[in-house]
XYZ file of C-alpha atoms in Angstrom:
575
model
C 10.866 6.388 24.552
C 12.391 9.294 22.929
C 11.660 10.254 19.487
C 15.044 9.558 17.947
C 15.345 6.500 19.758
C 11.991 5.130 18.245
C 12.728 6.492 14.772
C 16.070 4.509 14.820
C 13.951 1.280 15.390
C 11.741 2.298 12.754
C 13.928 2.668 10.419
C 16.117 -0.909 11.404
C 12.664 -2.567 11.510
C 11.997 -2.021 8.632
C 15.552 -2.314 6.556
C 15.949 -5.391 8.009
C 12.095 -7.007 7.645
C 11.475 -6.675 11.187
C 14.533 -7.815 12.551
C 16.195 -5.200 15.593
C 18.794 -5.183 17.857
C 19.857 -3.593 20.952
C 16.621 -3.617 23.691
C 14.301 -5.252 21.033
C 16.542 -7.668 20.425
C 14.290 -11.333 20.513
C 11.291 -9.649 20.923
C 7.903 -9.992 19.049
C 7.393 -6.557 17.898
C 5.271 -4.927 15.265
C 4.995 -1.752 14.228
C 1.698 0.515 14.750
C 0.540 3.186 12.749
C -2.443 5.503 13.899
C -4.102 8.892 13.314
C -3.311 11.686 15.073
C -7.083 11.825 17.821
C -6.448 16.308 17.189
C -4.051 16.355 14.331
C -5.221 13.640 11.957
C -1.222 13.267 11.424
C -0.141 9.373 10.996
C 2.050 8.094 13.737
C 4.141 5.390 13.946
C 5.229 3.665 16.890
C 7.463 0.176 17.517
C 5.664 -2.585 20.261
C 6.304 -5.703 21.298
C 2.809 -7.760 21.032
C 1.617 -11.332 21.918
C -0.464 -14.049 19.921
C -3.825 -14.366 21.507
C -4.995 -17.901 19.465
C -7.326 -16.415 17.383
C -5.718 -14.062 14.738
C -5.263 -10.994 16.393
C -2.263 -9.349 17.531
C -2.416 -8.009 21.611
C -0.534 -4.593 22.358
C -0.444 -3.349 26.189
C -0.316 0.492 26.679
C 1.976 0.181 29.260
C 3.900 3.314 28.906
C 6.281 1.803 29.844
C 4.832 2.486 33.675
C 4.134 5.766 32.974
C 0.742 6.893 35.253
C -1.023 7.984 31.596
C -2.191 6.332 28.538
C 0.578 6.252 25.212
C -0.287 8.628 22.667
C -1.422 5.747 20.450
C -3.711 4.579 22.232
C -5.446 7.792 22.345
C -5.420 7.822 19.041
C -6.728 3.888 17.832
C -9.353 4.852 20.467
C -10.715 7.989 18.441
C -9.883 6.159 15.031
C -9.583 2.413 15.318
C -8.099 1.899 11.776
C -4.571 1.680 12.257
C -1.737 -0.120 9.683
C 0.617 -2.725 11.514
C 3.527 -3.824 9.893
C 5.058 -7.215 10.960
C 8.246 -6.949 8.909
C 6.612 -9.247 6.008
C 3.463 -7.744 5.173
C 1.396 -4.559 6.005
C -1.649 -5.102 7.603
C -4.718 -2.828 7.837
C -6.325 -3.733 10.752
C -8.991 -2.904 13.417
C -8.336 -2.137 17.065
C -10.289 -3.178 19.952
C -10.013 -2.214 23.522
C -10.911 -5.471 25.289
C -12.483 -5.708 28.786
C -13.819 -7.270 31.323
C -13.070 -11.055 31.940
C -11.318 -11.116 28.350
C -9.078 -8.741 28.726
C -8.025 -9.838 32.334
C -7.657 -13.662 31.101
C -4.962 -11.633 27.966
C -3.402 -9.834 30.651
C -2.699 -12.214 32.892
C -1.447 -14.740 30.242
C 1.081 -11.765 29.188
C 1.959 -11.786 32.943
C 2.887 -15.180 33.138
C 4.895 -15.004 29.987
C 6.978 -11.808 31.133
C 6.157 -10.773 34.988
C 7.367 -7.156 33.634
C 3.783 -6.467 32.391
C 2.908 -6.760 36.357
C 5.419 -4.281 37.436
C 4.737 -2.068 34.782
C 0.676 -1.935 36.087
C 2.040 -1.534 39.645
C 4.445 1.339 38.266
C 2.088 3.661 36.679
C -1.282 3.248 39.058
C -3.382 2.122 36.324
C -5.375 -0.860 34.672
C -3.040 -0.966 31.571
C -5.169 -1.672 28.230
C -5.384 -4.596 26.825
C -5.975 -3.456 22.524
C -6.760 -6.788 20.131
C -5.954 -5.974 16.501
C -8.184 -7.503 14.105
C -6.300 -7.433 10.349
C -8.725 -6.682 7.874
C -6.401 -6.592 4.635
C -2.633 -7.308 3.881
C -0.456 -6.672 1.217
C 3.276 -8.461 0.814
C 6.563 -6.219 0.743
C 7.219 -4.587 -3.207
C 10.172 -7.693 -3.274
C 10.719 -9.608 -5.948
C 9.228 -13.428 -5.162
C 11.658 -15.235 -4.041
C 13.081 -12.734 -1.388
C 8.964 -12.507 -0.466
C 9.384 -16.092 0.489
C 13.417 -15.554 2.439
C 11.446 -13.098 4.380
C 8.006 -15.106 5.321
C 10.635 -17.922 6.177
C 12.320 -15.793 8.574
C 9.780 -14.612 10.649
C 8.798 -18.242 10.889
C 12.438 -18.854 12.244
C 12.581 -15.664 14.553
C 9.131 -17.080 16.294
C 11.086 -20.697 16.504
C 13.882 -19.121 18.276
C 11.863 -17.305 20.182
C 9.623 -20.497 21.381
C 12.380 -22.415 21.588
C 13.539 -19.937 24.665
C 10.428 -19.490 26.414
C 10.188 -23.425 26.669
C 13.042 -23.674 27.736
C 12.589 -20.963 30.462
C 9.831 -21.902 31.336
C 11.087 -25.371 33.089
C 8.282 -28.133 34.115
C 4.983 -25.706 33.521
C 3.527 -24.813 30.717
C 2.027 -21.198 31.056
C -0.877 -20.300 28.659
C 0.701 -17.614 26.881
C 3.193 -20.488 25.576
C 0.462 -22.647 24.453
C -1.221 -19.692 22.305
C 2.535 -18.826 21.041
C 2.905 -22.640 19.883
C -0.393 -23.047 18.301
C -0.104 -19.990 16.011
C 3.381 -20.653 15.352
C 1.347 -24.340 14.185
C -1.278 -22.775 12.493
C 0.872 -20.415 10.656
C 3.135 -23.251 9.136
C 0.293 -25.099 8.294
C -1.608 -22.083 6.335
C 1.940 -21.312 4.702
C 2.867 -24.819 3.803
C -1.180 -25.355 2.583
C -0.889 -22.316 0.290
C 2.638 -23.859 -1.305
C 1.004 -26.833 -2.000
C -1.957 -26.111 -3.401
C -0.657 -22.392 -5.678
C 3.194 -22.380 -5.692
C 4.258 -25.538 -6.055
C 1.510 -26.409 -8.859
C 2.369 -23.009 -10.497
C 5.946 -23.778 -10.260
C 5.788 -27.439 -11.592
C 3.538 -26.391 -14.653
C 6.295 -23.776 -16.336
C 9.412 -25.415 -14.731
C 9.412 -29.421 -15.059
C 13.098 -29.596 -14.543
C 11.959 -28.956 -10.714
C 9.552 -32.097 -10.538
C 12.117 -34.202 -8.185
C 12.651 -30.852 -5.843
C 9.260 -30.492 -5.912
C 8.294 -34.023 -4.882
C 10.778 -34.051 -1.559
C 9.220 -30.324 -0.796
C 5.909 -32.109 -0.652
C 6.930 -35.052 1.013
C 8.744 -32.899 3.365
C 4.792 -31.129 4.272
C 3.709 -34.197 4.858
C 6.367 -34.908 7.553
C 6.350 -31.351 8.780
C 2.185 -31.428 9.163
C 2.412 -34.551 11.254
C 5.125 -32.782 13.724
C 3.072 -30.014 14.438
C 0.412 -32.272 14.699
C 2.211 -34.503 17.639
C 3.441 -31.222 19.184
C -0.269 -29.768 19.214
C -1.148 -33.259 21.282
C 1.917 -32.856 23.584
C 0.381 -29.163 24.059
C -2.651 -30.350 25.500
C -0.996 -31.911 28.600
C 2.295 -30.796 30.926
C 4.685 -31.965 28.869
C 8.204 -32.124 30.444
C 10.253 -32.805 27.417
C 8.525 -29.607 25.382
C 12.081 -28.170 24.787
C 13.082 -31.469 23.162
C 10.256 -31.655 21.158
C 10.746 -28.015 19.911
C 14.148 -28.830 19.263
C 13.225 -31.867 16.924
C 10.782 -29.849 15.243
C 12.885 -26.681 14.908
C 15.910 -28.830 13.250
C 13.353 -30.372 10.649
C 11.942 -26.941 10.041
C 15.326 -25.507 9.240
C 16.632 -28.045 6.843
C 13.091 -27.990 5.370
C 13.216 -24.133 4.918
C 17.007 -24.302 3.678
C 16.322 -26.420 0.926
C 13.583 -24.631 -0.300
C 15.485 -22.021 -0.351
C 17.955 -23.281 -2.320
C 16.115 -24.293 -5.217
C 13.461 -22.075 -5.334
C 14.370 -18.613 -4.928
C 16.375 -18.072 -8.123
C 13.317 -18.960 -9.964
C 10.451 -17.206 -7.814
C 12.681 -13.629 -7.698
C 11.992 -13.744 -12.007
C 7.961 -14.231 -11.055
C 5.659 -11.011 -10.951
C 5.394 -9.320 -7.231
C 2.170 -10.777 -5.209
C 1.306 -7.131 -4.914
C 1.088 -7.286 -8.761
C 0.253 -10.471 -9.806
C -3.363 -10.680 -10.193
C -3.050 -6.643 -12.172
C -1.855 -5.331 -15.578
C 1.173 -3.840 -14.353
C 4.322 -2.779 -16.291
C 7.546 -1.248 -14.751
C 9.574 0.494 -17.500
C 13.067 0.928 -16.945
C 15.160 3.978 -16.544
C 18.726 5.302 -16.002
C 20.823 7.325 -13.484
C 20.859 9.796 -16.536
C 16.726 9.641 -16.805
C 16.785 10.362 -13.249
C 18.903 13.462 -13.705
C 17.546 14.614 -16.510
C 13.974 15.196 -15.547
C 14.638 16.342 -11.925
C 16.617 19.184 -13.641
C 14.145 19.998 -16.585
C 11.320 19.496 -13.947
C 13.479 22.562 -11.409
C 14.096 24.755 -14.426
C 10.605 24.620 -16.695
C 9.407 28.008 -16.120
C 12.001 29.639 -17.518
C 12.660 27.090 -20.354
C 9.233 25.825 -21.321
C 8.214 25.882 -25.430
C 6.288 28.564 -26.870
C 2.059 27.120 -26.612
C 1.332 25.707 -30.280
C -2.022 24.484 -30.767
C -5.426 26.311 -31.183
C -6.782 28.030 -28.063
C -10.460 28.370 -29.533
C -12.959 27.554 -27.127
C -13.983 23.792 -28.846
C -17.739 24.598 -27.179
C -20.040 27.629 -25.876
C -19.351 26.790 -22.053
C -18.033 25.016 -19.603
C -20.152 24.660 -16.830
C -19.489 28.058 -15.222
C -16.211 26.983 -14.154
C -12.873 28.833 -16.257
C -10.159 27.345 -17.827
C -8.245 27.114 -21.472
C -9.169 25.036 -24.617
C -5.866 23.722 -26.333
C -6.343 21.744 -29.465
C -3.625 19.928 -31.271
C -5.729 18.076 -33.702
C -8.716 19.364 -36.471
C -11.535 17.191 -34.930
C -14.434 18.882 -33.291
C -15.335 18.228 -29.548
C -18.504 16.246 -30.515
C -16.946 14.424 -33.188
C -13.342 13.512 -31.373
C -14.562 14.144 -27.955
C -12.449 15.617 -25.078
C -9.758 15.428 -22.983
C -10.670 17.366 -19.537
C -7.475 17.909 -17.682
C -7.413 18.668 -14.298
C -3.956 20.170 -13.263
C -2.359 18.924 -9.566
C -0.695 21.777 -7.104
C -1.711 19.815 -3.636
C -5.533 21.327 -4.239
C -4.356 24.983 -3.320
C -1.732 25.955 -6.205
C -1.240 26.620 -9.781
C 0.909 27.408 -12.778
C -1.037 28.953 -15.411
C 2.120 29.296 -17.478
C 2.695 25.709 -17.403
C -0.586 23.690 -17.314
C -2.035 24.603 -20.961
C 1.450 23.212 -22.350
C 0.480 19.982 -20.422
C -3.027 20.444 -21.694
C -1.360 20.241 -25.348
C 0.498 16.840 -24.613
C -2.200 15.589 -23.764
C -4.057 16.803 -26.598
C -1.573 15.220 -29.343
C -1.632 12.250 -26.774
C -5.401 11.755 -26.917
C -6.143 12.642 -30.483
C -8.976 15.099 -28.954
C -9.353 18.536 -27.833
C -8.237 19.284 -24.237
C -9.756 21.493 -21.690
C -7.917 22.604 -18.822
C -9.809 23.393 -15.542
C -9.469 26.361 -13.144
C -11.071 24.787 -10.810
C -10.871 26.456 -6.791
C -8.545 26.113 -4.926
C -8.142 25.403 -1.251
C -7.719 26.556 1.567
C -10.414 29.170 0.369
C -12.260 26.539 -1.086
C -11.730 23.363 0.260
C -13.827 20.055 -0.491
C -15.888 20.104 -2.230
C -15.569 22.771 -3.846
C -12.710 21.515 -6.728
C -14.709 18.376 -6.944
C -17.843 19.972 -8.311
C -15.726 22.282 -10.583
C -14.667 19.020 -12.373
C -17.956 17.433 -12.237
C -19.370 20.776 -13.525
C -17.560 20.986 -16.809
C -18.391 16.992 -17.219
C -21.812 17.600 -17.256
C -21.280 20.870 -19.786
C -19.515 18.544 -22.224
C -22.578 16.050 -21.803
C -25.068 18.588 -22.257
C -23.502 20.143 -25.275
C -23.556 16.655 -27.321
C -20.176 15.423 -26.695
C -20.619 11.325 -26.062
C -19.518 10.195 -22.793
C -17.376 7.658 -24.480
C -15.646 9.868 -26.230
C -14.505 12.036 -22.751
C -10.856 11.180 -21.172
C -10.689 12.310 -17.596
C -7.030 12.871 -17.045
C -4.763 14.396 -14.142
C -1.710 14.514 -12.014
C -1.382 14.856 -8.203
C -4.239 16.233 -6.729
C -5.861 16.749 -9.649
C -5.403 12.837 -10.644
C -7.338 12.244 -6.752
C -9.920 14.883 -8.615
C -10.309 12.451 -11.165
C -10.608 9.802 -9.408
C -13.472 11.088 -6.985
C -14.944 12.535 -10.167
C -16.179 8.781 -11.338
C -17.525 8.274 -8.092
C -19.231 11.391 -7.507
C -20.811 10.937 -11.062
C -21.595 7.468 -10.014
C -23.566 8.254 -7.344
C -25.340 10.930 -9.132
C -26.200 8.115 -12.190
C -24.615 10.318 -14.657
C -22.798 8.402 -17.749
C -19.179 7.714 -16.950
C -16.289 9.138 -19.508
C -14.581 6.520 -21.982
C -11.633 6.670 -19.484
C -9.681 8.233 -17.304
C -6.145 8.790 -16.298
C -4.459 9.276 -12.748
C -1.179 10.086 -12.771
C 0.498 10.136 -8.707
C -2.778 10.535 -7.389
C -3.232 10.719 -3.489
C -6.307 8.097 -3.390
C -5.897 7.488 0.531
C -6.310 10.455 2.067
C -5.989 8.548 5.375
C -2.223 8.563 4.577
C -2.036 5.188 4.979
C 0.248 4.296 2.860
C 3.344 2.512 3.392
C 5.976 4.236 0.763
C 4.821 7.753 2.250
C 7.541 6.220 5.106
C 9.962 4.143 2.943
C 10.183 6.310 0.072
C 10.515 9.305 2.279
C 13.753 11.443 1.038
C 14.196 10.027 -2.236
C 10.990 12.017 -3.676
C 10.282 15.979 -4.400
C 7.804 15.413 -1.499
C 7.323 14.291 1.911
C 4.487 12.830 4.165
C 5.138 16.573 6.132
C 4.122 17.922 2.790
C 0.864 15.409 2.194
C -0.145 15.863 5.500
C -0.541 19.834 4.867
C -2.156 18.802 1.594
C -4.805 16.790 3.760
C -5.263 19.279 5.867
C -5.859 22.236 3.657
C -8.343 20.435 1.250
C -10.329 18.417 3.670
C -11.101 21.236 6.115
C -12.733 19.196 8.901
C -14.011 16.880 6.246
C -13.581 12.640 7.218
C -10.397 11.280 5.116
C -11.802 7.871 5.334
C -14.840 8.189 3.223
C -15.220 8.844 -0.815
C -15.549 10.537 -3.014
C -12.622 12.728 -1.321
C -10.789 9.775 -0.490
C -11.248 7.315 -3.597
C -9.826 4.781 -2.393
C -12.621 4.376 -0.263
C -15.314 4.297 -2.289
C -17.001 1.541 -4.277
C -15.102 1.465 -7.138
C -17.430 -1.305 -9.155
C -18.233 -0.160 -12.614
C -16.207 2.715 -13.420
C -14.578 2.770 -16.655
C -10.986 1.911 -18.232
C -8.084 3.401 -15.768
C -4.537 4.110 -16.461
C -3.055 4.529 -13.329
C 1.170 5.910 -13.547
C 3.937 6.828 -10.679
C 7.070 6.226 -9.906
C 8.771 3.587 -7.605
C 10.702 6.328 -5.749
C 7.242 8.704 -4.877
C 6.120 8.464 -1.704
C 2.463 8.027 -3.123
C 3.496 4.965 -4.620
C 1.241 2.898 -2.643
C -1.689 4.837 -3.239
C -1.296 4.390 -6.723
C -1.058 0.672 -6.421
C -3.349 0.245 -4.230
C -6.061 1.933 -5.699
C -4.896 -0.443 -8.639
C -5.143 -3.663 -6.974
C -8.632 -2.170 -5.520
C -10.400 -1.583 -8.700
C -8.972 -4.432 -9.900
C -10.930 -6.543 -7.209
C -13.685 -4.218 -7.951
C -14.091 -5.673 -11.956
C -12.522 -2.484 -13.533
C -10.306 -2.580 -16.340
C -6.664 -0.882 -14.817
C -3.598 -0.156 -16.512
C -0.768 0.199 -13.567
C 2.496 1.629 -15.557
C 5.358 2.307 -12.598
C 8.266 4.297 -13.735
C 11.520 2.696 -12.157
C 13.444 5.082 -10.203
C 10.995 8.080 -11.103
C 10.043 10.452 -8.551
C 6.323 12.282 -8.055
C 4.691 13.658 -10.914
C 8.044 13.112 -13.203
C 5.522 13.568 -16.145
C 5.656 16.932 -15.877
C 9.370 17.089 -17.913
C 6.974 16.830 -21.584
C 6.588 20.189 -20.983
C 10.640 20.890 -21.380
C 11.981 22.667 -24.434
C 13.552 18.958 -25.002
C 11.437 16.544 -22.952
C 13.497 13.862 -21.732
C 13.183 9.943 -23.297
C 11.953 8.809 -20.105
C 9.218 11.417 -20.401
C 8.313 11.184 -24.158
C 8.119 7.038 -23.264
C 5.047 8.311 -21.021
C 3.502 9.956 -24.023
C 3.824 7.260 -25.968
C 2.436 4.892 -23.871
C -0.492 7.041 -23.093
C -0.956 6.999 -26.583
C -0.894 3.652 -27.154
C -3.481 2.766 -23.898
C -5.729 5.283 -25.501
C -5.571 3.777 -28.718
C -6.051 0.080 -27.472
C -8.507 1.700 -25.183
C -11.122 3.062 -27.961
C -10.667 -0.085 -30.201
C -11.670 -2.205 -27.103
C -15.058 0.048 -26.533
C -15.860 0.306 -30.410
C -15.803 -3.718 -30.427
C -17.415 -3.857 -27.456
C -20.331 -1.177 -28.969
């Protein structure tokens, strides 16, 4: 299909929660993103799949009878980790190219379901490829609650109308591919319906006993629901000629079930936390049209309106490691006594702004109540990874070596240099050196698989692009994998590093790779801080340095502050 014509189902796909029209219309389709086999690039494509009974998701590359392979499947074939999105969640998944008698049993059950898959094979010359995607991880749309559950419901009801069709198409036989569709439609109730009962519904009743009598008929209504999918499941087993009726019974019970639910419970759920954020420490602070404004226009016009540099530029210590860079100082304390704050400045890994990045040094030194060094480290594409990494890790160890505690060092950076922070913990992991007291990450690029999801949805309401990460990628890495740490932190085993305070904004397209790095360390045991700025677009931080930073802005310093402060009281108790 032509580009345009696939971008345009993209982008309905996705507006709509994985509901299309026009030639899509009533199909099962997903969405499948790979890596470029030569570019490295991500690629996104829209295919209609089939259940195959187990958990995994079948795609043919059909071409659509074209005598060669799809792009995509060029690509899951040199890189098998691709992201599928199903209109509800985002799945990170695993692709297999079946064979053999498997893949010939798939096949022909697709065949049977839609003889199209036959004349596509006959059409292009070729064995088309059967590809089983394993997920491996999922994460749930950034919705509030309640419209989390409106969506899950209607993919449930697309899959009913779409069973409902094939049953009745498919007149006194039932074909295999029917069977699998019906189970998993079964299975699928019965996980969502288990999951109410057991977490929502409990949750729900505990903080809202005004909902006990909803509540009660919702779990009645289970009951009734589990034993219809249980007396369709036996009715599957034979040749059942009244399948359609049966469907229908079970659809109309379904519907009214859903409805009511519904009704009652999505007012409440939309004021509950997102699942993407329930389980983290995660405040959203609120902004304006006129925050919006005002730091997109102070963050365009800085160079020529920044403050005069305050603060003392004496070097706090003898050296740094070898590697350049500025001391700035807004506070008397010495480096062994207050400790540091080592900023590391972004610029995608290959720019600059020495005019800029010691005023940002300063913030952060009246932030952090400590002395703040500002790295020079190299810059790609001369110097690509690793070379910025052990620049950072260099003047680490200096500040270690010259008696500063470790708990008294803040690791702190934006962009690329908050991704340099990152892999900084996990470099000096691995090498068994003592971690800093904690480190900030401010729109950091932790998956430099470009994986995630907002690099797509957030796409032209941000001062960059996935055109512009992808360069990024390309000019640090060199050749080097993107799936492995420390380059790509997200990656890595994050277990035991120390306090994080991870910040972006809800309009960047790295949103996702601040959150989930977040919900990552999180799992991992670590201590996270996830602040997202409402409306805010990449690196909007960078407005402090303004002649007249604005509130939105000066709210960042404060809460930096404050983390820092709560921060150091939490390790002297723990001491």
């Amino acid at each position: 299909m032509p580009y345009d014509f696939n971008q345009q189902i993209i982008e309905e796909f996705r507006a709509n929660r994985g509901e299309v029209g026009g030639p899509f219309e009533g199909a099962r389709l997903l969405l499948l993103t790979t890596t470029g086999s030569r570019s490295g690039a991500r690629h996104t494509v829209p295919l209609g799949y089939l259940h195959d009974g187990g958990g995994r998701m079948l795609v043919i590359a059909s071409a659509g009878g074209a005598p060669h392979h799809p792009a995509w499947f060029h690509n899951l074939r040199a890189n098998p980790k691709v992201t599928v999105e199903t209109g509800v969640f985002t799945i990170e998944a695993e692709a297999v190219v079946l064979h053999g008698e498997e893949r010939d049993r798939l096949f022909a059950n697709a065949v049977e379901a839609d003889a199209g898959w036959a004349d596509y094979q006959v059409k292009s010359g070729r064995i088309l490829p059967v590809v089983a995607l394993t997920p491996v991880s999922h994460s749930f749309p950034d919705l509030p609650e309640g419209d989390v559950l409106k969506a899950i419901h209607d993919a449930f009801r697309r899959e009913l109308a779409l069973i409902r069709a094939e049953a009745t198409a498919s007149g006194p036989r039932l074909g295999a591919q029917l069977r699998i569709n019906c189970l998993t439609l079964c299975g699928g109730l019965h996980h969502h319906h288990t999951n109410e009962s057991g977490g929502l519904f409990p949750h729900l009743r505990d903080r809202h006993p005004e909902l006990d009598a909803v509540l009660d008929r919702l779990y009645a209504e289970h009951a009734v629901l589990a034993r219809l999918l249980d007396d369709l499941q036996t009715l599957l087993s034979g040749e059942p000629a009244d399948l359609p009726t049966e469907i229908d019974r079970l659809i109309a019970e379904i519907e009214d079930h859903l409805a009511y639910e519904e009704r009652h419970l999505v007012p409440l759920m939309n004021a509950l936390p997102s699942r993407n954020e329930d389980h983290l420490n995660v405040t959203r602070i609120p902004s304006t049209p006129d925050d919006h404004a005002a730091v997109m226009a102070e963050m365009q016009g800085l160079v020529s309106q920044t403050p005069p540099l305050a603060g003392d530029m004496t070097p706090a210590l003898a050296h740094t490691g070898g590697v350049p860079g500025q001391w700035v100082s807004a506070t008397e304390g010495s480096a062994t006594e207050s400790g540091v704050t080592l900023y590391v400045h972004g610029g995608g890994f290959e720019h600059t702004q020495p005019a800029l990045e010691p005023l940002m040094a300063h913030r952060l030194s009246q932030a952090t109540g400590r002395p703040a060094f500002k790295v020079d480290q190299r810059l790609a594409p001369a110097h690509p990874y690793p070379a910025a990494l052990d620049d950072v890790v260099a003047v680490y160890r200096s500040l270690l070596e010259q008696g500063v505690p470790a708990d008294r060092v803040i690791l702190s950076g934006e962009s690329s240099g908050g991704t340099l922070v990152l892999s900084a913990l996990l470099a000096l992991k691995e090498a068994d050196v003592p971690l800093p007291g904690a480190a900030i990450a401010i729109s950091p690029l932790t998956d430099l698989t470009l994986a995630g999801r907002s690099l797509d949805t957030n796409d032209g309401q941000d001062v960059i692009s996935r055109p512009v990460a992808e360069h990024v990628v390309t000019q640090y890495l060199a050749g080097a994998p993107a799936d492995r740490a420390p380059q790509s932190p997200l990656h890595g085993d994050l277990s035991g590093l120390p306090p994080l305070l991870l910040v972006a904004g809800t309009k960047e397209v790295l949103l996702d790779d601040a959150r989930r790095f977040a919900a990552a360390a999180s799992s991992a045991g670590v201590d996270v801080t996830l602040d997202l700025y409402e409306g805010m677009p990449h690196a909007f931080h960078a407005s402090v340095m303004a002649q007249d930073p604005p509130p939105i802005a000066m709210a960042f310093l404060r809460r930096l502050t404050d983390w820092i402060n709560a921060t150091q009281a939490q390790g002297t108790e723990s001491r």
